[in-house]
């Protein structure tokens, strides 16, 4: 069945209702602007089988409940779907900020977003997908099936709006009875998560970088000596020879090369020996591979790729070159099958016995938004070829809808701040709501130095996430669990022991995520979709029937206020490990979950070890739960080599019966003892034992005896909390003597929130305009953003030096919010900068910069040194094809500079007459930059991929104390007339 209603307004604009046809299964519809648009749409990268999206199913009498409307104008396809008032929106993939996305707008444009904030609009992955939860608890999903840059606007009422270049189909899933039903249907289209090896669900320890074989062994040894569970240690880029992928920094044979490899003996002389050591001690090893291949003849990877002509090319047919860790690099074009085969072969050869998993980082290249996904696919297939009897494990930073078929992911370069701790919960949940269940943050924060309290709290929460890894940036304090004092170490030990106890539950959940598409973690409201109060709850989440309630505020006490729970019976419990810095645990009435004995690594136990079942009866006195078991690796499970057990419990009168209801699979049941804990609530239990597979009868005590048990359990729990050794709220100096946290300084006033990092070039990382919700500038710490140079050369002195904070004025203390910085650029010169927002004009923020002579004297070079103050901001283009630079020149001529015009300088009479603006027609907004023509001698427009530089250059001359170079300028966002 198909429907059609279209109104042609003129030759350049079309609008109307979209045409539809049923696909995949009942309740799923494909919508296009017209039959011609359907035929013109690109093949699907998101669907596991692209043919399914393009093949209608027959004999489906039902028509869609919600039919999108469209408007095609100026090469853009705008799609709107209206829903009832009170509808809530979720999903949209990897996004920062709140759990509920209602009122938000993002852009799917894979971006290296170091230190992102709550308002950042583009991160590392792209998921043009919205989970819609209706007021009555029913739900549906909407997918814009396009790999192009896509705007997702959820800011107007209960409307979902997509904007992307034509032509692309929209797919709807539902309405179905629950959000889980939507995700199950979605997974049948885009595929489910690969079945992870069981060891991948343990704790992972990483750092940029464990820079030597010796250091890796020391880390592994310390975990075992301290009794802290861990399964995986990661090798970052420093294991490579000069950052060349597929190489190891190891001792060289040739004496002539001895000098250039003088440090190799301290690094990774024998990767196989290191791998053997880790395996013998219960660890796996994961190694990083980036897509940037050093542009160097004689390097075997570059030579073989060049022979096969597999590099990404520029418009003139030459390999695209970009600067990455090794220097100039070329990039495999993974959209080509020969490039994917080439990479797969390299992975196969690389994946020796010492390589248990591969980490694909830095793979956002915006040339193709599906780049990271195709790289992960090729890596996964290469590992499978190398070890056919092992399940590959790949971690990717960049991705697209469907990436979960090949790789896990993490939430990128977060910060060691309480804000990022809090955001980690909704970010992991959003990934799960977008089809990617295996994700987690860098526990403790990647950039900056965590405090003991922050790190311990984060480990407590992170130990409950699907993917559990600690990772930190070079130059920061050590971030291993024992690095923050004994109190924090003990909390980390308790947290990870707790994770390893619930591994049977976690592994079971992943089996059902793999086979059915059921989410592993879910928002709390999934347990009660009709409860509108739960829809924005961010400090708790569900792990199957287990509810984890956490505290994410620095001064927030976990047990200071009652916990908001879904309807029904919820039994509080612990493993006699409750602590104020660990989350509270609740088990839903009617549930049974499996629990393992304590262990230091996933394979540290025996199949005959006791199995613990936690049983929580519902109001009818019943409970049920599942346990999935297999070899933990390999593919025998796909041939029936597994054991899936359904346990049930029922209370009749004063007896609770626990038994095996049914089993699936050919794997034999282990000969083990079954330990059952019947939860009574308030941390009290009744314990009983039997042989697994036998029927167990538990005789309940009298009502008064039950009351005494509950009171005693609660009293013991309170004693554990009251007597717990708290993590001290200390701030500890980092390794380099810097202050504890590298968190950016926030300037928030009027219309703007700015984030500044003084320690690297005084860089402005983000410029968020609050009234419009737009992020005009966002960068990583070491490149782009707003920076200033002291010369005409690109990235000359001033852009990377450490700046000192001279003054920090808070708005409440005066007439403006201001930050004054100074950076030493050598020769007795400093680059001084004041960033400020005035109360009198809160729509504008102003930057006053100057190159000033401080200590110019004989021999300093300052007297004769030619300097130029070069202002170099890199602005994000939210709509690259609809953005341009506009100004009126001093001579009165009007200019519109579009991306296709390339780089352009303007000086003399063609200089903008004190004002120019970056126009975004898609937003109907402009970022206006005003300056003095007496200070600015030259303006430069440079277009990048999704970015533009609007540079201001002073004259070039020496400076003295009396004659500094200075540029004062300001920014304001205005609407288009």
PDB file of C-alpha atoms in Angstrom, residues 294-535:
ATOM      1  CA  UNK A 294      52.323   8.385   7.234  1.00  0.00           C
ATOM      2  CA  UNK A 295      53.021   9.793   3.772  1.00  0.00           C
ATOM      3  CA  UNK A 296      56.454   8.243   3.485  1.00  0.00           C
ATOM      4  CA  UNK A 297      57.921   6.238   0.659  1.00  0.00           C
ATOM      5  CA  UNK A 298      59.607   3.092   1.926  1.00  0.00           C
ATOM      6  CA  UNK A 299      57.028   2.623   4.705  1.00  0.00           C
ATOM      7  CA  UNK A 300      55.384  -0.627   3.697  1.00  0.00           C
ATOM      8  CA  UNK A 301      51.820   0.429   4.569  1.00  0.00           C
ATOM      9  CA  UNK A 302      52.062   3.628   2.543  1.00  0.00           C
ATOM     10  CA  UNK A 303      53.712   1.845  -0.390  1.00  0.00           C
ATOM     11  CA  UNK A 304      51.148  -0.947  -0.561  1.00  0.00           C
ATOM     12  CA  UNK A 305      48.240   1.490  -0.293  1.00  0.00           C
ATOM     13  CA  UNK A 306      49.688   3.690  -3.029  1.00  0.00           C
ATOM     14  CA  UNK A 307      50.140   0.689  -5.307  1.00  0.00           C
ATOM     15  CA  UNK A 308      46.457  -0.149  -4.898  1.00  0.00           C
ATOM     16  CA  UNK A 309      45.338   3.492  -5.257  1.00  0.00           C
ATOM     17  CA  UNK A 310      43.136   3.390  -2.159  1.00  0.00           C
ATOM     18  CA  UNK A 311      43.677   6.844  -0.641  1.00  0.00           C
ATOM     19  CA  UNK A 312      40.976   9.464  -0.171  1.00  0.00           C
ATOM     20  CA  UNK A 313      41.428  11.976  -2.986  1.00  0.00           C
ATOM     21  CA  UNK A 314      40.906  15.672  -3.471  1.00  0.00           C
ATOM     22  CA  UNK A 315      38.802  17.049  -6.308  1.00  0.00           C
ATOM     23  CA  UNK A 316      41.823  17.102  -8.617  1.00  0.00           C
ATOM     24  CA  UNK A 317      42.441  13.381  -8.128  1.00  0.00           C
ATOM     25  CA  UNK A 318      45.425  13.649  -5.790  1.00  0.00           C
ATOM     26  CA  UNK A 319      45.651  11.927  -2.391  1.00  0.00           C
ATOM     27  CA  UNK A 320      44.204  14.091   0.352  1.00  0.00           C
ATOM     28  CA  UNK A 321      46.923  14.876   2.921  1.00  0.00           C
ATOM     29  CA  UNK A 322      46.356  15.882   6.512  1.00  0.00           C
ATOM     30  CA  UNK A 323      48.495  16.347   9.595  1.00  0.00           C
ATOM     31  CA  UNK A 324      48.170  13.622  12.241  1.00  0.00           C
ATOM     32  CA  UNK A 325      50.606  12.149  14.796  1.00  0.00           C
ATOM     33  CA  UNK A 326      53.268  10.958  12.313  1.00  0.00           C
ATOM     34  CA  UNK A 327      53.173  14.201  10.335  1.00  0.00           C
ATOM     35  CA  UNK A 328      51.704  14.390   6.797  1.00  0.00           C
ATOM     36  CA  UNK A 329      49.259  11.503   6.377  1.00  0.00           C
ATOM     37  CA  UNK A 330      47.020   9.973   3.746  1.00  0.00           C
ATOM     38  CA  UNK A 331      43.762   8.182   4.524  1.00  0.00           C
ATOM     39  CA  UNK A 332      42.265   4.950   3.189  1.00  0.00           C
ATOM     40  CA  UNK A 333      39.006   5.469   1.319  1.00  0.00           C
ATOM     41  CA  UNK A 334      36.934   2.811   3.058  1.00  0.00           C
ATOM     42  CA  UNK A 335      34.040   3.346   0.659  1.00  0.00           C
ATOM     43  CA  UNK A 336      36.119   1.410  -1.867  1.00  0.00           C
ATOM     44  CA  UNK A 337      35.963  -2.365  -1.557  1.00  0.00           C
ATOM     45  CA  UNK A 338      39.642  -2.669  -2.487  1.00  0.00           C
ATOM     46  CA  UNK A 339      40.568  -0.302   0.349  1.00  0.00           C
ATOM     47  CA  UNK A 340      38.547  -2.346   2.820  1.00  0.00           C
ATOM     48  CA  UNK A 341      40.179  -5.565   1.580  1.00  0.00           C
ATOM     49  CA  UNK A 342      43.623  -3.978   1.848  1.00  0.00           C
ATOM     50  CA  UNK A 343      42.963  -2.891   5.433  1.00  0.00           C
ATOM     51  CA  UNK A 344      41.473  -6.269   6.326  1.00  0.00           C
ATOM     52  CA  UNK A 345      44.634  -8.006   5.134  1.00  0.00           C
ATOM     53  CA  UNK A 346      46.803  -5.668   7.199  1.00  0.00           C
ATOM     54  CA  UNK A 347      44.670  -6.360  10.285  1.00  0.00           C
ATOM     55  CA  UNK A 348      44.905 -10.082   9.679  1.00  0.00           C
ATOM     56  CA  UNK A 349      48.696  -9.947   9.641  1.00  0.00           C
ATOM     57  CA  UNK A 350      48.825  -7.578  12.620  1.00  0.00           C
ATOM     58  CA  UNK A 351      46.505  -9.662  14.805  1.00  0.00           C
ATOM     59  CA  UNK A 352      49.126 -12.032  16.156  1.00  0.00           C
ATOM     60  CA  UNK A 353      48.768 -13.818  19.470  1.00  0.00           C
ATOM     61  CA  UNK A 354      49.686 -10.620  21.328  1.00  0.00           C
ATOM     62  CA  UNK A 355      46.767  -8.662  19.818  1.00  0.00           C
ATOM     63  CA  UNK A 356      43.423  -9.456  21.462  1.00  0.00           C
ATOM     64  CA  UNK A 357      41.564  -6.360  20.326  1.00  0.00           C
ATOM     65  CA  UNK A 358      42.012  -3.231  18.226  1.00  0.00           C
ATOM     66  CA  UNK A 359      41.181   0.372  18.992  1.00  0.00           C
ATOM     67  CA  UNK A 360      40.216   2.600  16.052  1.00  0.00           C
ATOM     68  CA  UNK A 361      40.751   6.198  17.147  1.00  0.00           C
ATOM     69  CA  UNK A 362      40.882   9.555  15.332  1.00  0.00           C
ATOM     70  CA  UNK A 363      38.554   8.147  12.655  1.00  0.00           C
ATOM     71  CA  UNK A 364      36.100  11.023  12.202  1.00  0.00           C
ATOM     72  CA  UNK A 365      37.415  12.312   8.883  1.00  0.00           C
ATOM     73  CA  UNK A 366      34.507  14.369   7.668  1.00  0.00           C
ATOM     74  CA  UNK A 367      35.131  13.393   4.049  1.00  0.00           C
ATOM     75  CA  UNK A 368      32.584  10.626   4.626  1.00  0.00           C
ATOM     76  CA  UNK A 369      30.338  10.399   7.677  1.00  0.00           C
ATOM     77  CA  UNK A 370      30.337   6.684   7.519  1.00  0.00           C
ATOM     78  CA  UNK A 371      34.138   6.592   7.484  1.00  0.00           C
ATOM     79  CA  UNK A 372      34.539   5.375  11.061  1.00  0.00           C
ATOM     80  CA  UNK A 373      31.867   2.714  10.584  1.00  0.00           C
ATOM     81  CA  UNK A 374      33.509   1.269   7.470  1.00  0.00           C
ATOM     82  CA  UNK A 375      36.931   1.350   9.121  1.00  0.00           C
ATOM     83  CA  UNK A 376      35.503  -0.556  12.106  1.00  0.00           C
ATOM     84  CA  UNK A 377      33.874  -3.077   9.753  1.00  0.00           C
ATOM     85  CA  UNK A 378      37.163  -3.701   7.942  1.00  0.00           C
ATOM     86  CA  UNK A 379      39.028  -4.033  11.248  1.00  0.00           C
ATOM     87  CA  UNK A 380      36.436  -6.471  12.584  1.00  0.00           C
ATOM     88  CA  UNK A 381      36.619  -8.619   9.446  1.00  0.00           C
ATOM     89  CA  UNK A 382      40.429  -8.633   9.530  1.00  0.00           C
ATOM     90  CA  UNK A 383      40.473  -9.862  13.120  1.00  0.00           C
ATOM     91  CA  UNK A 384      37.937 -12.543  12.245  1.00  0.00           C
ATOM     92  CA  UNK A 385      40.151 -13.777   9.426  1.00  0.00           C
ATOM     93  CA  UNK A 386      43.174 -13.880  11.723  1.00  0.00           C
ATOM     94  CA  UNK A 387      41.431 -15.785  14.514  1.00  0.00           C
ATOM     95  CA  UNK A 388      38.376 -17.574  13.212  1.00  0.00           C
ATOM     96  CA  UNK A 389      37.695 -19.240  16.564  1.00  0.00           C
ATOM     97  CA  UNK A 390      37.827 -15.969  18.514  1.00  0.00           C
ATOM     98  CA  UNK A 391      35.278 -13.186  18.620  1.00  0.00           C
ATOM     99  CA  UNK A 392      36.815  -9.910  17.453  1.00  0.00           C
ATOM    100  CA  UNK A 393      36.789  -6.946  19.777  1.00  0.00           C
ATOM    101  CA  UNK A 394      37.019  -3.529  18.134  1.00  0.00           C
ATOM    102  CA  UNK A 395      36.514  -0.136  19.776  1.00  0.00           C
ATOM    103  CA  UNK A 396      35.746   2.815  17.518  1.00  0.00           C
ATOM    104  CA  UNK A 397      35.437   6.491  18.338  1.00  0.00           C
ATOM    105  CA  UNK A 398      33.602   7.487  15.155  1.00  0.00           C
ATOM    106  CA  UNK A 399      30.559   5.699  13.862  1.00  0.00           C
ATOM    107  CA  UNK A 400      27.169   5.738  12.215  1.00  0.00           C
ATOM    108  CA  UNK A 401      23.873   3.918  12.582  1.00  0.00           C
ATOM    109  CA  UNK A 402      24.761   0.221  12.352  1.00  0.00           C
ATOM    110  CA  UNK A 403      28.316   0.527  13.740  1.00  0.00           C
ATOM    111  CA  UNK A 404      27.281  -1.729  16.622  1.00  0.00           C
ATOM    112  CA  UNK A 405      27.473  -4.683  14.234  1.00  0.00           C
ATOM    113  CA  UNK A 406      31.259  -4.386  14.299  1.00  0.00           C
ATOM    114  CA  UNK A 407      32.474  -2.360  17.255  1.00  0.00           C
ATOM    115  CA  UNK A 408      31.964  -1.014  20.748  1.00  0.00           C
ATOM    116  CA  UNK A 409      32.347   2.694  21.382  1.00  0.00           C
ATOM    117  CA  UNK A 410      33.120   5.207  24.100  1.00  0.00           C
ATOM    118  CA  UNK A 411      32.015   8.771  24.683  1.00  0.00           C
ATOM    119  CA  UNK A 412      35.228  10.405  23.524  1.00  0.00           C
ATOM    120  CA  UNK A 413      37.552  12.958  25.090  1.00  0.00           C
ATOM    121  CA  UNK A 414      35.622  13.951  28.180  1.00  0.00           C
ATOM    122  CA  UNK A 415      36.847  16.086  31.072  1.00  0.00           C
ATOM    123  CA  UNK A 416      37.656  15.281  34.692  1.00  0.00           C
ATOM    124  CA  UNK A 417      34.737  17.330  36.011  1.00  0.00           C
ATOM    125  CA  UNK A 418      31.553  16.646  37.919  1.00  0.00           C
ATOM    126  CA  UNK A 419      29.541  17.899  34.948  1.00  0.00           C
ATOM    127  CA  UNK A 420      31.068  15.222  32.733  1.00  0.00           C
ATOM    128  CA  UNK A 421      30.513  12.566  35.378  1.00  0.00           C
ATOM    129  CA  UNK A 422      26.829  13.469  35.381  1.00  0.00           C
ATOM    130  CA  UNK A 423      26.633  13.609  31.572  1.00  0.00           C
ATOM    131  CA  UNK A 424      28.144  10.145  31.265  1.00  0.00           C
ATOM    132  CA  UNK A 425      24.853   8.550  32.365  1.00  0.00           C
ATOM    133  CA  UNK A 426      22.569  10.125  29.727  1.00  0.00           C
ATOM    134  CA  UNK A 427      25.283   9.752  27.076  1.00  0.00           C
ATOM    135  CA  UNK A 428      25.570   5.991  27.618  1.00  0.00           C
ATOM    136  CA  UNK A 429      21.788   5.717  27.715  1.00  0.00           C
ATOM    137  CA  UNK A 430      21.360   7.659  24.463  1.00  0.00           C
ATOM    138  CA  UNK A 431      23.775   5.322  22.696  1.00  0.00           C
ATOM    139  CA  UNK A 432      21.719   2.368  23.881  1.00  0.00           C
ATOM    140  CA  UNK A 433      18.533   4.071  22.713  1.00  0.00           C
ATOM    141  CA  UNK A 434      20.172   4.521  19.302  1.00  0.00           C
ATOM    142  CA  UNK A 435      21.089   0.860  18.786  1.00  0.00           C
ATOM    143  CA  UNK A 436      24.607   0.821  20.332  1.00  0.00           C
ATOM    144  CA  UNK A 437      24.467  -1.009  23.689  1.00  0.00           C
ATOM    145  CA  UNK A 438      28.223  -1.471  24.263  1.00  0.00           C
ATOM    146  CA  UNK A 439      29.463   1.952  25.313  1.00  0.00           C
ATOM    147  CA  UNK A 440      30.876   3.825  28.270  1.00  0.00           C
ATOM    148  CA  UNK A 441      32.884   6.937  29.193  1.00  0.00           C
ATOM    149  CA  UNK A 442      36.542   7.343  30.083  1.00  0.00           C
ATOM    150  CA  UNK A 443      36.096   6.729  33.809  1.00  0.00           C
ATOM    151  CA  UNK A 444      37.588   9.578  35.811  1.00  0.00           C
ATOM    152  CA  UNK A 445      37.674  11.828  32.754  1.00  0.00           C
ATOM    153  CA  UNK A 446      40.203  11.826  29.925  1.00  0.00           C
ATOM    154  CA  UNK A 447      41.436  15.418  30.136  1.00  0.00           C
ATOM    155  CA  UNK A 448      42.409  17.000  33.429  1.00  0.00           C
ATOM    156  CA  UNK A 449      43.155  15.647  36.869  1.00  0.00           C
ATOM    157  CA  UNK A 450      40.358  14.035  38.820  1.00  0.00           C
ATOM    158  CA  UNK A 451      40.094  14.507  42.548  1.00  0.00           C
ATOM    159  CA  UNK A 452      39.985  11.361  44.702  1.00  0.00           C
ATOM    160  CA  UNK A 453      36.305  11.929  45.398  1.00  0.00           C
ATOM    161  CA  UNK A 454      35.426  12.484  41.748  1.00  0.00           C
ATOM    162  CA  UNK A 455      37.391   9.443  40.604  1.00  0.00           C
ATOM    163  CA  UNK A 456      35.905   7.155  43.249  1.00  0.00           C
ATOM    164  CA  UNK A 457      32.359   8.293  42.554  1.00  0.00           C
ATOM    165  CA  UNK A 458      32.910   7.888  38.803  1.00  0.00           C
ATOM    166  CA  UNK A 459      34.296   4.361  39.240  1.00  0.00           C
ATOM    167  CA  UNK A 460      31.246   3.452  41.303  1.00  0.00           C
ATOM    168  CA  UNK A 461      28.932   4.511  38.477  1.00  0.00           C
ATOM    169  CA  UNK A 462      31.170   3.488  35.577  1.00  0.00           C
ATOM    170  CA  UNK A 463      31.506  -0.038  36.953  1.00  0.00           C
ATOM    171  CA  UNK A 464      27.805  -0.492  36.159  1.00  0.00           C
ATOM    172  CA  UNK A 465      28.065   0.663  32.521  1.00  0.00           C
ATOM    173  CA  UNK A 466      28.186  -1.876  29.670  1.00  0.00           C
ATOM    174  CA  UNK A 467      31.725  -0.854  28.655  1.00  0.00           C
ATOM    175  CA  UNK A 468      33.971  -0.148  31.644  1.00  0.00           C
ATOM    176  CA  UNK A 469      37.325   1.519  30.980  1.00  0.00           C
ATOM    177  CA  UNK A 470      39.545   3.998  32.787  1.00  0.00           C
ATOM    178  CA  UNK A 471      41.525   6.258  30.443  1.00  0.00           C
ATOM    179  CA  UNK A 472      43.460   9.509  30.835  1.00  0.00           C
ATOM    180  CA  UNK A 473      45.456  11.977  28.776  1.00  0.00           C
ATOM    181  CA  UNK A 474      49.202  12.416  28.680  1.00  0.00           C
ATOM    182  CA  UNK A 475      50.524  15.028  31.076  1.00  0.00           C
ATOM    183  CA  UNK A 476      47.830  14.404  33.672  1.00  0.00           C
ATOM    184  CA  UNK A 477      48.156  12.738  37.053  1.00  0.00           C
ATOM    185  CA  UNK A 478      48.137   8.936  37.071  1.00  0.00           C
ATOM    186  CA  UNK A 479      44.536   7.714  36.965  1.00  0.00           C
ATOM    187  CA  UNK A 480      44.809   4.082  38.003  1.00  0.00           C
ATOM    188  CA  UNK A 481      42.454   2.997  40.831  1.00  0.00           C
ATOM    189  CA  UNK A 482      45.305   3.157  43.383  1.00  0.00           C
ATOM    190  CA  UNK A 483      46.491   6.649  42.361  1.00  0.00           C
ATOM    191  CA  UNK A 484      44.233   8.674  44.656  1.00  0.00           C
ATOM    192  CA  UNK A 485      44.947   7.349  48.115  1.00  0.00           C
ATOM    193  CA  UNK A 486      43.818   4.323  50.115  1.00  0.00           C
ATOM    194  CA  UNK A 487      40.240   5.510  50.612  1.00  0.00           C
ATOM    195  CA  UNK A 488      39.618   5.931  46.888  1.00  0.00           C
ATOM    196  CA  UNK A 489      41.460   2.691  46.119  1.00  0.00           C
ATOM    197  CA  UNK A 490      39.115   0.766  48.413  1.00  0.00           C
ATOM    198  CA  UNK A 491      36.028   2.298  46.785  1.00  0.00           C
ATOM    199  CA  UNK A 492      37.384   1.358  43.348  1.00  0.00           C
ATOM    200  CA  UNK A 493      38.066  -2.188  44.554  1.00  0.00           C
ATOM    201  CA  UNK A 494      34.523  -2.491  45.904  1.00  0.00           C
ATOM    202  CA  UNK A 495      33.049  -1.029  42.702  1.00  0.00           C
ATOM    203  CA  UNK A 496      34.909  -3.403  40.399  1.00  0.00           C
ATOM    204  CA  UNK A 497      34.261  -6.416  42.634  1.00  0.00           C
ATOM    205  CA  UNK A 498      30.585  -5.497  42.364  1.00  0.00           C
ATOM    206  CA  UNK A 499      30.838  -5.404  38.572  1.00  0.00           C
ATOM    207  CA  UNK A 500      32.437  -8.834  38.459  1.00  0.00           C
ATOM    208  CA  UNK A 501      29.675 -10.194  40.716  1.00  0.00           C
ATOM    209  CA  UNK A 502      26.989  -9.147  38.213  1.00  0.00           C
ATOM    210  CA  UNK A 503      28.887 -10.321  35.107  1.00  0.00           C
ATOM    211  CA  UNK A 504      26.523 -13.308  34.593  1.00  0.00           C
ATOM    212  CA  UNK A 505      23.630 -10.834  34.392  1.00  0.00           C
ATOM    213  CA  UNK A 506      25.568  -8.525  32.086  1.00  0.00           C
ATOM    214  CA  UNK A 507      26.609 -11.353  29.760  1.00  0.00           C
ATOM    215  CA  UNK A 508      23.013 -12.606  29.642  1.00  0.00           C
ATOM    216  CA  UNK A 509      21.795  -9.127  28.728  1.00  0.00           C
ATOM    217  CA  UNK A 510      24.315  -8.942  25.894  1.00  0.00           C
ATOM    218  CA  UNK A 511      23.135 -12.294  24.566  1.00  0.00           C
ATOM    219  CA  UNK A 512      19.627 -10.881  24.254  1.00  0.00           C
ATOM    220  CA  UNK A 513      20.950  -7.619  22.821  1.00  0.00           C
ATOM    221  CA  UNK A 514      22.807  -9.693  20.216  1.00  0.00           C
ATOM    222  CA  UNK A 515      19.942 -12.048  19.376  1.00  0.00           C
ATOM    223  CA  UNK A 516      16.906  -9.793  19.825  1.00  0.00           C
ATOM    224  CA  UNK A 517      18.029  -6.183  20.026  1.00  0.00           C
ATOM    225  CA  UNK A 518      16.867  -5.684  23.619  1.00  0.00           C
ATOM    226  CA  UNK A 519      18.796  -2.819  25.252  1.00  0.00           C
ATOM    227  CA  UNK A 520      21.397  -3.654  27.903  1.00  0.00           C
ATOM    228  CA  UNK A 521      21.000  -0.397  29.797  1.00  0.00           C
ATOM    229  CA  UNK A 522      17.889   1.749  29.659  1.00  0.00           C
ATOM    230  CA  UNK A 523      16.493   4.885  31.283  1.00  0.00           C
ATOM    231  CA  UNK A 524      14.542   4.357  34.476  1.00  0.00           C
ATOM    232  CA  UNK A 525      11.287   5.328  32.772  1.00  0.00           C
ATOM    233  CA  UNK A 526      11.475   2.119  30.691  1.00  0.00           C
ATOM    234  CA  UNK A 527      10.197   0.372  33.831  1.00  0.00           C
ATOM    235  CA  UNK A 528       7.165   2.689  33.861  1.00  0.00           C
ATOM    236  CA  UNK A 529       6.763   4.483  30.480  1.00  0.00           C
ATOM    237  CA  UNK A 530       3.519   6.202  31.474  1.00  0.00           C
ATOM    238  CA  UNK A 531       5.124   7.993  34.422  1.00  0.00           C
ATOM    239  CA  UNK A 532       5.983  11.409  32.989  1.00  0.00           C
ATOM    240  CA  UNK A 533       8.010  12.361  36.092  1.00  0.00           C
ATOM    241  CA  UNK A 534      10.554   9.639  35.320  1.00  0.00           C
ATOM    242  CA  UNK A 535      11.176  10.673  31.715  1.00  0.00           C
TER     243      UNK A 535
END
